[in-house]
Coordinates of N, CA and C in Angstrom, one line a residue:
M37 N 97.2 140.5 78.6 CA 98.2 139.8 77.0 C 97.4 138.4 76.8
K38 N 97.6 138.4 75.3 CA 97.8 137.9 74.5 C 97.5 136.6 74.2
E39 N 97.0 135.1 73.8 CA 97.9 135.0 72.5 C 96.9 133.6 72.3
Q40 N 96.3 134.2 70.2 CA 95.9 132.6 70.3 C 93.9 132.9 70.4
G41 N 93.7 134.6 71.4 CA 92.9 135.3 71.7 C 92.9 134.5 73.6
N42 N 93.1 133.5 73.6 CA 92.9 133.4 75.0 C 93.7 133.8 76.4
I43 N 93.2 134.6 77.5 CA 94.0 135.6 78.2 C 94.8 135.1 79.1
V44 N 95.9 134.9 78.9 CA 97.3 134.3 80.1 C 96.6 134.8 81.5
P45 N 96.7 134.0 82.4 CA 96.3 134.2 83.6 C 97.0 135.5 84.2
V46 N 96.3 135.3 85.5 CA 97.1 136.5 86.0 C 98.2 135.5 87.6
G47 N 99.2 135.7 88.2 CA 99.6 134.6 88.6 C 99.9 133.0 88.2
L48 N 99.7 133.0 86.8 CA 99.0 131.4 86.5 C 101.3 131.1 85.7
G49 N 101.8 131.2 86.2 CA 103.5 130.3 86.6 C 103.6 128.7 86.1
R50 N 104.9 128.9 86.4 CA 105.6 127.3 86.0 C 105.7 126.8 86.8
D51 N 105.2 127.7 88.1 CA 106.1 126.9 90.1 C 103.6 126.4 89.9
A52 N 102.8 127.7 89.8 CA 101.7 126.8 89.6 C 101.4 125.6 88.8
I53 N 101.7 126.0 88.0 CA 101.3 124.4 86.5 C 102.3 123.1 87.0
V54 N 103.1 123.4 87.5 CA 103.8 122.0 87.8 C 104.0 121.5 89.0
R55 N 102.5 123.0 90.1 CA 102.1 122.1 91.1 C 101.3 121.7 91.6
A56 N 100.0 121.7 90.3 CA 99.1 121.8 89.6 C 99.0 120.0 89.4
A57 N 99.7 120.2 88.2 CA 100.2 119.1 87.8 C 100.7 117.2 88.2
L58 N 101.0 117.7 89.2 CA 101.8 117.1 90.6 C 100.2 116.5 91.0
A59 N 99.7 118.1 91.3 CA 98.2 117.5 92.2 C 96.9 116.1 91.5
L60 N 97.2 116.9 90.3 CA 96.3 115.8 88.9 C 96.6 115.0 89.1
L61 N 98.5 114.6 89.3 CA 99.0 113.4 88.4 C 98.5 112.3 89.1
N62 N 98.4 112.2 90.9 CA 97.0 111.4 92.1 C 95.9 110.7 91.9
D63 N 95.5 111.6 90.9 CA 93.4 111.3 90.1 C 94.2 111.2 89.2
V64 N 95.0 110.7 88.6 CA 94.7 110.4 87.0 C 95.7 109.6 86.1
G65 N 97.1 109.0 87.2 CA 98.1 109.0 86.3 C 98.4 109.9 85.4
L66 N 100.2 109.4 85.4 CA 101.0 109.3 84.3 C 100.7 110.1 83.1
E67 N 100.2 108.8 82.4 CA 99.1 108.1 81.1 C 98.4 108.4 81.1
G68 N 97.5 109.0 82.7 CA 95.9 109.7 81.6 C 95.9 111.2 82.5
L69 N 97.6 111.8 82.2 CA 98.2 113.3 82.7 C 99.0 113.5 80.8
T70 N 97.6 115.7 80.1 CA 98.0 115.6 79.4 C 97.8 117.1 79.7
L71 N 98.3 118.4 78.8 CA 98.0 118.5 79.2 C 96.6 119.4 78.6
R72 N 96.0 119.0 77.9 CA 94.5 119.8 77.7 C 94.2 119.8 79.0
R73 N 93.8 117.8 79.3 CA 93.6 117.8 80.7 C 93.7 118.8 81.7
L74 N 94.9 119.0 81.8 CA 95.5 120.1 83.2 C 95.0 121.3 82.6
A75 N 94.6 122.0 81.6 CA 94.4 123.1 81.5 C 93.1 123.5 82.2
D76 N 92.0 122.1 81.9 CA 90.9 122.1 82.3 C 90.4 121.9 84.0
E77 N 92.0 121.6 84.3 CA 91.3 121.2 85.7 C 92.7 123.1 86.6
L78 N 93.3 123.5 85.5 CA 93.3 124.9 85.9 C 91.9 126.1 85.5
D79 N 91.4 125.8 84.9 CA 90.6 126.6 83.9 C 90.8 127.5 83.2
V80 N 91.8 127.1 81.8 CA 92.2 127.6 80.9 C 92.4 126.5 80.3
Q81 N 92.4 127.2 78.4 CA 92.1 126.8 77.6 C 94.1 126.7 77.4
A82 N 94.1 125.3 76.5 CA 95.4 125.3 76.6 C 96.6 125.4 76.1
P83 N 96.5 126.6 75.2 CA 97.7 127.0 74.9 C 98.0 128.2 76.0
A84 N 97.1 128.8 76.9 CA 98.0 129.7 77.8 C 99.2 129.0 78.8
L85 N 98.7 127.6 79.0 CA 99.9 127.1 79.0 C 101.1 126.7 78.6
Y86 N 101.2 127.7 77.3 CA 102.6 126.7 76.1 C 103.5 128.4 76.3
W87 N 102.8 129.4 77.4 CA 103.9 130.6 77.7 C 104.5 130.0 78.6
H88 N 104.0 128.8 79.2 CA 105.6 128.5 80.4 C 106.1 127.2 80.3
V89 N 105.1 126.3 79.6 CA 106.0 125.3 79.2 C 105.5 124.0 77.2
K90 N 106.8 123.6 76.9 CA 107.1 123.9 75.5 C 105.6 122.4 74.9
N91 N 105.9 121.7 76.7 CA 105.1 120.4 75.5 C 105.1 119.5 76.2
K92 N 104.8 118.1 77.2 CA 104.4 117.2 78.8 C 105.6 117.1 77.8
A93 N 107.2 116.4 77.7 CA 108.4 116.3 78.2 C 109.0 117.5 79.2
E94 N 109.5 118.8 78.6 CA 109.5 120.4 79.9 C 108.6 119.9 80.6
L95 N 107.0 120.1 80.5 CA 106.3 120.2 82.3 C 107.1 118.1 82.9
L96 N 106.9 117.9 82.2 CA 107.2 116.5 83.0 C 108.9 116.9 84.0
D97 N 110.2 117.2 82.9 CA 111.3 117.8 83.2 C 111.0 118.4 85.2
G98 N 109.7 119.6 84.9 CA 109.7 120.7 85.9 C 108.3 119.8 86.8
M99 N 108.0 118.5 86.7 CA 107.1 117.6 87.7 C 108.3 117.3 88.4
A100 N 109.6 116.9 87.8 CA 110.9 115.7 88.6 C 111.8 116.6 89.1
A101 N 111.7 118.2 88.5 CA 112.0 119.5 89.9 C 112.0 119.6 91.3
A102 N 110.7 119.5 90.8 CA 109.8 119.3 91.8 C 109.6 118.7 92.9
I103 N 109.7 117.0 92.3 CA 109.9 116.0 93.2 C 111.2 116.1 94.0
F104 N 111.8 115.7 92.8 CA 113.0 116.4 94.4 C 114.1 117.2 94.8
H105 N 113.5 117.6 93.8 CA 113.3 119.3 95.6 C 113.0 119.0 96.4
D106 N 112.1 119.1 96.5 CA 110.9 118.2 97.6 C 112.5 117.2 98.4
A107 N 112.2 116.6 98.0 CA 112.9 115.1 99.1 C 114.4 115.8 99.5
L108 N 114.6 117.3 98.2 CA 116.8 117.6 98.2 C 117.0 118.4 99.0
D109 N 115.8 119.3 99.2 CA 116.4 121.4 98.6 C 117.0 121.2 100.1
D110 N 116.3 120.7 101.1 CA 117.4 121.5 102.1 C 118.0 120.2 103.7
V111 N 118.3 119.4 102.3 CA 119.8 118.6 102.8 C 121.2 119.7 102.8
E112 N 121.7 118.8 103.9 CA 122.7 119.7 105.1 C 123.8 119.2 104.6
A113 N 125.0 119.2 105.2 CA 126.4 118.1 104.9 C 126.1 117.6 106.7
P114 N 126.7 116.2 106.5 CA 126.7 115.1 107.7 C 126.6 116.3 108.9
R115 N 125.6 115.9 109.9 CA 126.5 116.3 111.5 C 127.7 115.6 111.8
R116 N 128.2 116.5 112.9 CA 129.2 115.8 113.1 C 129.6 114.0 113.9
G117 N 129.8 113.7 113.8 CA 129.4 111.6 113.8 C 129.0 110.9 113.6
E118 N 127.9 111.1 112.7 CA 127.8 111.3 111.3 C 128.0 110.6 110.6
S119 N 128.0 109.2 109.6 CA 128.9 108.5 108.9 C 128.5 109.0 107.6
W120 N 129.4 109.0 107.0 CA 128.9 108.8 105.6 C 127.7 108.1 105.5
V121 N 127.7 106.6 105.1 CA 126.7 105.9 104.6 C 125.2 105.9 105.6
D122 N 125.6 105.9 106.9 CA 123.6 106.8 107.4 C 124.0 108.3 106.0
W123 N 124.1 109.3 105.7 CA 123.3 110.4 105.9 C 123.8 109.7 104.2
T124 N 124.0 108.9 103.5 CA 123.5 109.1 102.2 C 122.4 108.3 102.3
A125 N 122.3 107.1 103.8 CA 120.8 105.8 103.2 C 119.7 106.5 103.7
D126 N 119.7 108.0 104.5 CA 119.0 108.6 104.7 C 118.6 109.7 103.9
C127 N 119.7 110.6 102.2 CA 118.9 110.8 101.4 C 118.2 109.8 100.9
A128 N 118.5 108.8 100.5 CA 117.4 107.2 100.0 C 116.3 107.8 100.3
H129 N 116.5 107.3 101.6 CA 115.0 108.0 102.7 C 114.4 108.7 101.7
R130 N 115.0 109.6 102.8 CA 114.2 110.6 101.8 C 113.3 111.5 99.6
L131 N 114.1 110.5 99.0 CA 114.1 110.5 97.5 C 112.8 109.3 97.7
R132 N 112.8 108.4 98.0 CA 111.9 107.5 97.8 C 110.3 108.0 98.5
T133 N 110.7 108.2 99.5 CA 109.0 109.4 101.0 C 108.3 110.5 99.2
A134 N 109.7 110.8 98.6 CA 108.7 112.6 97.9 C 107.5 111.3 96.8
M135 N 108.9 110.6 96.3 CA 108.2 109.7 94.8 C 107.4 109.2 94.7
L136 N 106.9 108.9 96.5 CA 105.3 107.6 96.8 C 105.1 108.8 97.1
T137 N 105.0 110.1 97.8 CA 103.6 111.2 97.7 C 103.5 111.6 96.7
Y138 N 103.3 111.1 95.6 CA 103.3 111.0 94.1 C 102.9 109.1 93.9
R139 N 101.3 109.5 92.4 CA 100.7 108.7 91.6 C 101.5 108.7 90.6
D140 N 102.8 107.5 90.5 CA 103.3 107.2 89.7 C 104.9 108.6 89.5
G141 N 104.7 108.4 90.3 CA 106.0 110.1 91.3 C 107.0 109.3 90.1
A142 N 107.8 107.9 90.6 CA 109.3 107.8 90.5 C 108.9 108.0 89.5
H143 N 107.6 106.7 88.3 CA 108.0 107.2 87.2 C 108.0 108.6 86.8
V144 N 107.8 109.4 87.4 CA 107.8 110.9 86.1 C 108.6 111.2 86.5
L145 N 110.6 110.6 87.1 CA 111.8 110.5 87.6 C 112.3 110.4 86.2
S146 N 111.9 109.5 86.2 CA 112.3 107.7 84.6 C 112.4 109.6 83.2
G147 N 113.6 109.2 82.7 CA 114.1 110.0 81.6 C 113.8 111.8 81.4
T148 N 113.8 112.1 82.9 CA 114.1 113.8 82.9 C 115.0 113.9 83.1
C149 N 115.2 115.9 82.9 CA 116.6 116.7 83.6 C 116.7 117.3 84.5
L150 N 117.1 116.6 85.2 CA 117.4 117.5 86.9 C 118.2 117.8 87.1
S151 N 119.3 118.2 86.0 CA 120.7 119.4 86.0 C 120.4 120.5 87.1
H152 N 118.8 121.6 86.9 CA 119.0 122.6 88.1 C 119.4 121.9 89.2
A153 N 117.7 120.9 89.2 CA 117.6 120.9 91.1 C 117.8 120.3 92.1
S154 N 119.8 119.2 90.9 CA 120.0 118.5 91.6 C 121.4 118.8 91.9
G155 N 121.3 120.5 91.5 CA 123.3 121.1 91.2 C 124.4 120.6 93.2
R156 N 122.7 121.7 93.7 CA 123.0 121.6 95.1 C 123.6 120.0 96.2
P157 N 122.6 119.3 96.1 CA 122.3 118.0 97.0 C 123.6 117.6 96.0
L158 N 124.0 117.0 95.0 CA 124.2 116.5 94.0 C 126.0 116.9 94.3
E159 N 126.3 118.0 94.5 CA 127.3 118.6 95.3 C 127.6 117.9 96.8
L160 N 126.7 117.8 97.6 CA 126.8 118.2 99.1 C 127.6 116.5 99.3
A161 N 126.8 115.9 98.2 CA 127.0 114.1 98.3 C 128.1 114.2 97.1
M162 N 128.3 114.7 96.4 CA 129.5 114.1 96.0 C 131.5 114.8 97.4
R163 N 131.1 116.1 97.4 CA 131.9 116.5 98.9 C 132.0 114.9 100.4
T164 N 130.5 114.5 100.2 CA 130.8 114.0 101.7 C 131.2 112.8 101.0
L165 N 131.4 112.1 100.0 CA 132.0 111.2 99.4 C 133.9 111.5 100.0
C166 N 134.0 112.8 99.3 CA 134.9 112.4 98.9 C 135.7 112.5 100.1
D167 N 135.1 113.7 100.8 CA 136.4 113.9 102.6 C 135.2 112.2 103.0
A168 N 134.7 111.5 102.6 CA 135.2 109.6 102.9 C 136.5 109.1 102.3
G169 N 137.8 109.7 101.4 CA 137.8 108.3 101.0 C 137.9 108.3 99.5
F170 N 136.7 108.8 98.9 CA 136.4 108.1 97.8 C 137.6 109.3 96.8
S171 N 137.4 108.7 95.0 CA 138.5 109.6 94.3 C 136.4 110.3 93.5
V172 N 136.7 111.1 93.1 CA 135.4 112.3 92.2 C 135.3 111.4 91.2
R173 N 135.5 110.2 90.6 CA 135.3 108.4 89.7 C 134.6 107.9 90.1
D174 N 134.5 107.6 91.7 CA 134.2 106.3 92.1 C 133.0 107.1 93.1
A175 N 132.8 108.0 93.7 CA 132.0 109.4 94.3 C 130.6 109.2 92.9
G176 N 131.0 109.4 92.6 CA 130.1 109.8 91.4 C 129.5 108.9 90.8
R177 N 130.5 108.2 90.5 CA 129.6 106.4 90.3 C 129.3 105.3 91.1
G178 N 129.2 106.0 92.7 CA 128.3 105.3 93.7 C 127.2 106.5 94.0
I179 N 127.4 107.3 94.5 CA 125.8 108.6 93.5 C 125.1 108.0 93.0
A180 N 125.9 107.6 91.4 CA 124.8 107.1 90.2 C 124.1 105.5 90.7
A181 N 124.7 105.2 91.4 CA 124.6 103.6 91.3 C 122.8 103.4 92.5
V182 N 123.7 104.6 93.9 CA 122.1 104.6 94.7 C 121.3 105.4 94.0
Y183 N 120.6 106.2 93.1 CA 119.9 106.7 93.1 C 119.3 106.0 92.1
S184 N 119.8 104.9 91.2 CA 119.0 104.6 90.3 C 118.6 102.6 91.0
Y185 N 119.5 103.1 92.6 CA 118.6 102.1 93.3 C 117.3 102.9 94.0
V186 N 117.3 103.7 94.0 CA 116.3 104.0 94.9 C 115.0 105.0 94.3
Q187 N 114.9 104.7 92.5 CA 114.7 104.9 91.0 C 114.4 103.9 90.7
G188 N 114.8 102.5 91.0 CA 114.0 101.5 90.2 C 113.4 100.8 91.4
F189 N 113.8 100.8 92.0 CA 112.6 99.9 93.4 C 111.3 100.7 93.2
T190 N 111.3 102.1 93.1 CA 110.6 102.2 93.4 C 109.2 102.4 92.6
V191 N 109.8 102.6 91.2 CA 109.3 101.9 90.0 C 108.7 100.7 89.9
E192 N 109.6 99.8 90.4 CA 108.4 98.7 90.4 C 107.8 98.9 91.7
E193 N 108.0 99.1 92.8 CA 107.2 99.0 94.2 C 106.1 100.1 93.3
Q194 N 105.9 101.0 92.3 CA 104.3 101.8 92.1 C 103.9 101.5 90.6
S195 N 104.2 100.3 90.6 CA 103.7 99.0 89.0 C 103.4 98.3 89.9
T196 N 102.4 97.7 88.9 CA 101.2 96.0 88.3 C 102.4 95.3 88.2
G197 N 102.8 94.4 89.0 CA 103.9 92.9 88.5 C 103.7 92.4 87.8
P198 N 104.5 90.9 87.1 CA 103.9 90.0 87.2 C 103.3 88.9 88.2
G199 N 102.1 88.1 87.4 CA 101.5 87.1 88.3 C 102.6 85.9 89.4
E200 N 101.3 85.6 90.1 CA 102.2 85.2 91.0 C 102.8 83.8 89.9
P201 N 104.4 83.3 90.7 CA 104.3 82.3 89.6 C 103.2 80.0 90.1
D202 N 103.2 79.5 89.2 CA 102.9 78.2 89.7 C 103.6 77.4 90.3
A203 N 103.5 77.5 91.7 CA 104.3 77.2 92.7 C 104.2 75.5 92.1
A204 N 103.9 74.7 91.4 CA 104.3 73.4 91.8 C 105.0 73.8 90.3
R205 N 105.0 74.1 90.1 CA 106.7 74.2 88.8 C 107.1 74.7 89.1
F206 N 107.1 75.7 89.6 CA 108.1 76.7 90.5 C 108.0 76.8 91.9
P207 N 108.6 76.2 92.8 CA 108.1 76.7 94.0 C 109.0 77.8 95.2
L208 N 110.1 77.8 94.2 CA 111.7 79.0 94.5 C 111.1 80.1 94.2
A209 N 110.9 80.5 93.1 CA 110.1 81.1 92.4 C 108.7 81.7 92.4
A210 N 107.7 80.4 93.6 CA 107.6 81.5 93.7 C 107.4 82.0 95.5
H211 N 108.7 80.8 95.9 CA 107.9 81.1 97.5 C 109.1 82.7 98.1
A212 N 110.0 82.8 96.2 CA 110.3 84.5 95.9 C 109.8 85.5 95.8
W213 N 108.6 85.0 94.9 CA 107.4 86.5 94.7 C 106.8 86.5 95.7
V214 N 106.6 85.4 97.2 CA 105.7 86.1 97.8 C 106.6 86.8 99.0
E215 N 108.0 87.0 99.3 CA 108.8 87.3 100.0 C 109.3 88.5 99.2
L216 N 108.9 88.9 98.3 CA 108.6 90.3 97.2 C 107.5 90.4 97.4
T217 N 106.8 90.3 98.0 CA 105.4 91.5 97.1 C 105.0 91.3 99.2
K218 N 106.0 91.6 99.9 CA 105.9 92.1 101.2 C 106.5 93.3 101.8
D219 N 106.4 94.0 102.7 CA 107.0 94.8 103.6 C 108.2 95.4 103.0
A220 N 107.4 96.3 102.2 CA 108.3 97.1 100.8 C 109.6 98.2 101.8
D221 N 109.7 98.6 102.7 CA 110.2 99.3 103.5 C 111.0 98.3 104.1
E222 N 111.0 97.6 105.0 CA 111.6 96.5 105.3 C 112.7 95.7 103.7
R223 N 112.5 95.7 102.6 CA 113.0 94.9 101.5 C 113.4 96.4 100.8
F224 N 113.6 97.5 100.7 CA 114.3 98.9 100.7 C 115.4 99.2 101.6
E225 N 115.1 98.5 103.0 CA 116.4 99.0 103.2 C 117.2 97.8 103.4
H226 N 116.3 96.9 102.9 CA 117.4 95.8 102.8 C 119.1 95.3 101.4
G227 N 118.4 96.1 100.8 CA 118.4 96.6 99.7 C 119.5 97.5 99.7
L228 N 119.1 98.3 99.5 CA 119.8 99.8 99.8 C 120.9 99.6 100.8
R229 N 121.2 98.8 102.2 CA 122.3 98.1 103.5 C 123.2 97.7 102.2
L230 N 122.6 97.0 101.2 CA 123.6 96.1 100.7 C 124.5 96.4 99.8
L231 N 123.7 97.5 98.8 CA 124.3 98.4 98.2 C 124.9 99.1 99.1
L232 N 125.4 100.6 100.3 CA 126.1 100.4 100.4 C 127.5 99.3 101.1
S233 N 127.3 99.5 101.5 CA 128.2 98.1 102.2 C 128.9 97.2 100.4
G234 N 129.1 97.3 99.6 CA 129.5 97.8 98.7 C 129.3 98.5 97.9
L235 N 129.0 99.8 98.5 CA 130.2 100.3 98.3 C 131.1 101.2 99.1
R236 N 131.3 101.1 99.7 CA 132.6 101.4 101.1 C 133.2 100.1 100.2
L237 N 133.6 98.6 100.6 CA 134.0 98.1 100.6 C 134.8 98.4 99.3
S238 N 133.9 98.5 98.2 CA 134.8 99.3 96.6 C 135.7 100.7 97.3
R239 N 135.9 101.0 97.9 CA 136.5 102.1 98.5 C 137.8 101.4 99.2
F240 N 138.1 101.0 99.5 CA 139.9 99.9 99.3 C 140.3 98.9 98.6
G241 N 138.6 99.1 97.1 CA 139.9 97.8 96.3 C 139.6 98.1 95.5
S242 N 139.6 100.1 95.3 CA 139.5 100.8 94.2 C 141.3 101.7 93.4

């Protein structure tokens, strides 16, 4: 099979391209990731990739779906006796871990299309919360809030934040900066539990 004189290598499928892109992401970061650079990594000419991904946006959609798939594809309904709070927290931790596996992993999921990859996990999450007494609307909003928290926290975690405030002028801000730049795992857990506590209360207030 040929396209503009470029042989499309046997076995070079969409999944292989996406996985190669994720591996390259760790070396070059999101800004350095281009189709041309990916083609060089795969030892093909760039047009060969267009048989499988039309542009970088479509490649990023595939990469985001792969990260999401790795995090939650094998998730199951809550075990007997497992609360919806603990089940949701576990899913949140799994998603953050998957994002942190790759440099700029959380950024990859920003603004990408996850409709195909999120179907089964989203259905399980909706069923879990609805079985716990949430309406469909409140379950959907709650899941979206948890997802946004995980993604936003991890984006910040993988970013270079602002410098430390001037302690002489802004002593409280400087103290907060110190607290907010240590023990990311503990801070993530603290924020997640606050969010889930609020979600639990909203079930009784709605």
